[in-house]
Amino acid sequence: MTALVDEYPHLGVEPVLRELNIPSSTYYRWRKAEREPYERRCQDTELTGRIRQVHEESGGIYGSPRVHAVLKRSRVHVGRKRVERLMREAGLAGISPRHPKGFTRRDPDADLAPDLGAA
């Protein structure tokens, strides 16, 4: 929305907002948030760095439950769901050894064993 106003400055802010049915207070709050990020967003940025570090130290294996446990042991007070969200936003995921990647496929060029002959 702010990009629209930036792209067409000759239209003016108020007429564009009126046409889009957006209160001017909302627009100015968005503008302020661009200049001065919320405290929560700053904390999330710092926390994402810590999560990325723990994830890399584990060799990319740890998922959100283990990352949360490591942070908790390090006396970082953060919720499990927040760790999940930040990992998802950062594109980090753990590896689960319990789930096989698929099933064995037969090589079409290989010779069949005698007991697997035509049935």
PDB file of C-alpha atoms in Angstrom:
ATOM      1  CA  MET A   1       0.000   0.000   0.000  1.00  0.00           C
ATOM      2  CA  THR A   2       2.796   2.413   0.830  1.00  0.00           C
ATOM      3  CA  ALA A   3       4.418   1.435  -2.467  1.00  0.00           C
ATOM      4  CA  LEU A   4       1.313   2.658  -4.300  1.00  0.00           C
ATOM      5  CA  VAL A   5       1.558   6.077  -2.694  1.00  0.00           C
ATOM      6  CA  ASP A   6       5.311   6.159  -3.389  1.00  0.00           C
ATOM      7  CA  GLU A   7       4.790   5.192  -7.016  1.00  0.00           C
ATOM      8  CA  TYR A   8       2.191   7.911  -7.667  1.00  0.00           C
ATOM      9  CA  PRO A   9       3.158  10.877  -5.450  1.00  0.00           C
ATOM     10  CA  HIS A  10       1.276  13.325  -7.689  1.00  0.00           C
ATOM     11  CA  LEU A  11      -2.034  11.764  -6.551  1.00  0.00           C
ATOM     12  CA  GLY A  12      -1.493  12.692  -2.918  1.00  0.00           C
ATOM     13  CA  VAL A  13      -1.783  10.495   0.151  1.00  0.00           C
ATOM     14  CA  GLU A  14      -5.256  11.384   1.372  1.00  0.00           C
ATOM     15  CA  PRO A  15      -7.167  10.829  -1.928  1.00  0.00           C
ATOM     16  CA  VAL A  16      -5.499   7.436  -2.456  1.00  0.00           C
ATOM     17  CA  LEU A  17      -6.311   6.342   1.090  1.00  0.00           C
ATOM     18  CA  ARG A  18      -9.893   7.546   0.753  1.00  0.00           C
ATOM     19  CA  GLU A  19     -10.281   5.580  -2.502  1.00  0.00           C
ATOM     20  CA  LEU A  20      -8.858   2.433  -0.902  1.00  0.00           C
ATOM     21  CA  ASN A  21     -10.969   2.863   2.256  1.00  0.00           C
ATOM     22  CA  ILE A  22      -7.882   2.901   4.474  1.00  0.00           C
ATOM     23  CA  PRO A  23      -7.710   5.245   7.478  1.00  0.00           C
ATOM     24  CA  SER A  24      -4.857   7.727   7.294  1.00  0.00           C
ATOM     25  CA  SER A  25      -3.740   6.699  10.789  1.00  0.00           C
ATOM     26  CA  THR A  26      -3.068   3.186   9.459  1.00  0.00           C
ATOM     27  CA  TYR A  27      -0.933   4.548   6.633  1.00  0.00           C
ATOM     28  CA  TYR A  28       1.154   6.712   8.954  1.00  0.00           C
ATOM     29  CA  ARG A  29       1.582   3.842  11.410  1.00  0.00           C
ATOM     30  CA  TRP A  30       2.941   1.694   8.531  1.00  0.00           C
ATOM     31  CA  ARG A  31       5.326   4.483   7.587  1.00  0.00           C
ATOM     32  CA  LYS A  32       6.557   4.808  11.171  1.00  0.00           C
ATOM     33  CA  ALA A  33       7.067   1.031  11.381  1.00  0.00           C
ATOM     34  CA  GLU A  34       9.283   1.188   8.281  1.00  0.00           C
ATOM     35  CA  ARG A  35      11.534   3.798   9.896  1.00  0.00           C
ATOM     36  CA  GLU A  36      11.466   2.484  13.471  1.00  0.00           C
ATOM     37  CA  PRO A  37      10.983  -1.286  13.656  1.00  0.00           C
ATOM     38  CA  TYR A  38       8.953  -2.550  16.573  1.00  0.00           C
ATOM     39  CA  GLU A  39      10.849  -3.901  19.566  1.00  0.00           C
ATOM     40  CA  ARG A  40       9.397  -7.355  18.908  1.00  0.00           C
ATOM     41  CA  ARG A  41      10.713  -7.340  15.330  1.00  0.00           C
ATOM     42  CA  CYS A  42      14.177  -6.342  16.577  1.00  0.00           C
ATOM     43  CA  GLN A  43      14.079  -9.171  19.120  1.00  0.00           C
ATOM     44  CA  ASP A  44      12.989 -11.593  16.401  1.00  0.00           C
ATOM     45  CA  THR A  45      15.954 -10.573  14.247  1.00  0.00           C
ATOM     46  CA  GLU A  46      18.386 -11.140  17.113  1.00  0.00           C
ATOM     47  CA  LEU A  47      16.709 -14.411  18.072  1.00  0.00           C
ATOM     48  CA  THR A  48      16.793 -15.670  14.484  1.00  0.00           C
ATOM     49  CA  GLY A  49      20.558 -15.210  14.549  1.00  0.00           C
ATOM     50  CA  ARG A  50      20.811 -17.320  17.712  1.00  0.00           C
ATOM     51  CA  ILE A  51      18.514 -19.974  16.207  1.00  0.00           C
ATOM     52  CA  ARG A  52      20.570 -20.053  13.006  1.00  0.00           C
ATOM     53  CA  GLN A  53      23.756 -20.499  15.089  1.00  0.00           C
ATOM     54  CA  VAL A  54      22.287 -23.416  17.104  1.00  0.00           C
ATOM     55  CA  HIS A  55      20.959 -25.011  13.915  1.00  0.00           C
ATOM     56  CA  GLU A  56      24.364 -24.746  12.181  1.00  0.00           C
ATOM     57  CA  GLU A  57      26.221 -26.095  15.239  1.00  0.00           C
ATOM     58  CA  SER A  58      23.988 -29.176  15.089  1.00  0.00           C
ATOM     59  CA  GLY A  59      24.997 -29.722  11.488  1.00  0.00           C
ATOM     60  CA  GLY A  60      21.538 -28.720  10.287  1.00  0.00           C
ATOM     61  CA  ILE A  61      19.934 -31.641  12.099  1.00  0.00           C
ATOM     62  CA  TYR A  62      18.072 -29.970  14.969  1.00  0.00           C
ATOM     63  CA  GLY A  63      14.445 -29.049  14.466  1.00  0.00           C
ATOM     64  CA  SER A  64      12.444 -26.563  16.501  1.00  0.00           C
ATOM     65  CA  PRO A  65      11.983 -28.750  19.635  1.00  0.00           C
ATOM     66  CA  ARG A  66      15.723 -29.325  20.034  1.00  0.00           C
ATOM     67  CA  VAL A  67      16.637 -25.749  19.127  1.00  0.00           C
ATOM     68  CA  HIS A  68      14.107 -24.570  21.727  1.00  0.00           C
ATOM     69  CA  ALA A  69      15.649 -26.907  24.318  1.00  0.00           C
ATOM     70  CA  VAL A  70      19.171 -25.607  23.604  1.00  0.00           C
ATOM     71  CA  LEU A  71      17.995 -21.998  23.876  1.00  0.00           C
ATOM     72  CA  LYS A  72      16.193 -22.795  27.116  1.00  0.00           C
ATOM     73  CA  ARG A  73      19.378 -24.324  28.552  1.00  0.00           C
ATOM     74  CA  SER A  74      21.200 -21.145  27.515  1.00  0.00           C
ATOM     75  CA  ARG A  75      18.673 -19.175  29.584  1.00  0.00           C
ATOM     76  CA  VAL A  76      17.014 -17.608  26.561  1.00  0.00           C
ATOM     77  CA  HIS A  77      13.335 -17.246  27.429  1.00  0.00           C
ATOM     78  CA  VAL A  78      11.407 -17.891  24.249  1.00  0.00           C
ATOM     79  CA  GLY A  79       8.280 -19.850  23.406  1.00  0.00           C
ATOM     80  CA  ARG A  80       8.315 -23.043  21.378  1.00  0.00           C
ATOM     81  CA  LYS A  81       5.851 -21.670  18.828  1.00  0.00           C
ATOM     82  CA  ARG A  82       7.963 -18.553  18.340  1.00  0.00           C
ATOM     83  CA  VAL A  83      11.018 -20.706  17.621  1.00  0.00           C
ATOM     84  CA  GLU A  84       8.923 -22.692  15.116  1.00  0.00           C
ATOM     85  CA  ARG A  85       7.754 -19.516  13.383  1.00  0.00           C
ATOM     86  CA  LEU A  86      11.222 -17.970  13.203  1.00  0.00           C
ATOM     87  CA  MET A  87      12.744 -21.179  11.865  1.00  0.00           C
ATOM     88  CA  ARG A  88      10.015 -21.426   9.238  1.00  0.00           C
ATOM     89  CA  GLU A  89      10.543 -17.789   8.202  1.00  0.00           C
ATOM     90  CA  ALA A  90      14.319 -18.335   8.025  1.00  0.00           C
ATOM     91  CA  GLY A  91      13.874 -21.493   5.943  1.00  0.00           C
ATOM     92  CA  LEU A  92      15.459 -23.734   8.581  1.00  0.00           C
ATOM     93  CA  ALA A  93      14.239 -27.278   9.155  1.00  0.00           C
ATOM     94  CA  GLY A  94      15.520 -30.252  11.065  1.00  0.00           C
ATOM     95  CA  ILE A  95      16.167 -33.704   9.685  1.00  0.00           C
ATOM     96  CA  SER A  96      14.207 -36.630  11.036  1.00  0.00           C
ATOM     97  CA  PRO A  97      15.991 -39.981  10.779  1.00  0.00           C
ATOM     98  CA  ARG A  98      12.725 -41.803  11.468  1.00  0.00           C
ATOM     99  CA  HIS A  99      11.123 -41.081   8.116  1.00  0.00           C
ATOM    100  CA  PRO A 100      12.543 -42.923   5.136  1.00  0.00           C
ATOM    101  CA  LYS A 101      12.939 -40.925   1.970  1.00  0.00           C
ATOM    102  CA  GLY A 102      10.930 -43.363  -0.119  1.00  0.00           C
ATOM    103  CA  PHE A 103      10.947 -46.944  -1.244  1.00  0.00           C
ATOM    104  CA  THR A 104      13.315 -49.029  -3.317  1.00  0.00           C
ATOM    105  CA  ARG A 105      12.705 -48.829  -7.036  1.00  0.00           C
ATOM    106  CA  ARG A 106      13.689 -51.571  -9.430  1.00  0.00           C
ATOM    107  CA  ASP A 107      16.281 -50.712 -12.051  1.00  0.00           C
ATOM    108  CA  PRO A 108      14.523 -51.286 -15.383  1.00  0.00           C
ATOM    109  CA  ASP A 109      17.803 -52.341 -17.055  1.00  0.00           C
ATOM    110  CA  ALA A 110      18.736 -54.923 -14.412  1.00  0.00           C
ATOM    111  CA  ASP A 111      18.215 -58.663 -14.894  1.00  0.00           C
ATOM    112  CA  LEU A 112      15.463 -60.125 -12.734  1.00  0.00           C
ATOM    113  CA  ALA A 113      16.257 -62.760 -10.141  1.00  0.00           C
ATOM    114  CA  PRO A 114      15.068 -66.241 -11.108  1.00  0.00           C
ATOM    115  CA  ASP A 115      12.386 -66.282  -8.399  1.00  0.00           C
ATOM    116  CA  LEU A 116      10.966 -62.956  -9.737  1.00  0.00           C
ATOM    117  CA  GLY A 117      10.462 -64.240 -13.247  1.00  0.00           C
ATOM    118  CA  ALA A 118       7.238 -63.873 -15.182  1.00  0.00           C
ATOM    119  CA  ALA A 119       4.263 -64.676 -13.054  1.00  0.00           C
TER     120      ALA A 119
END
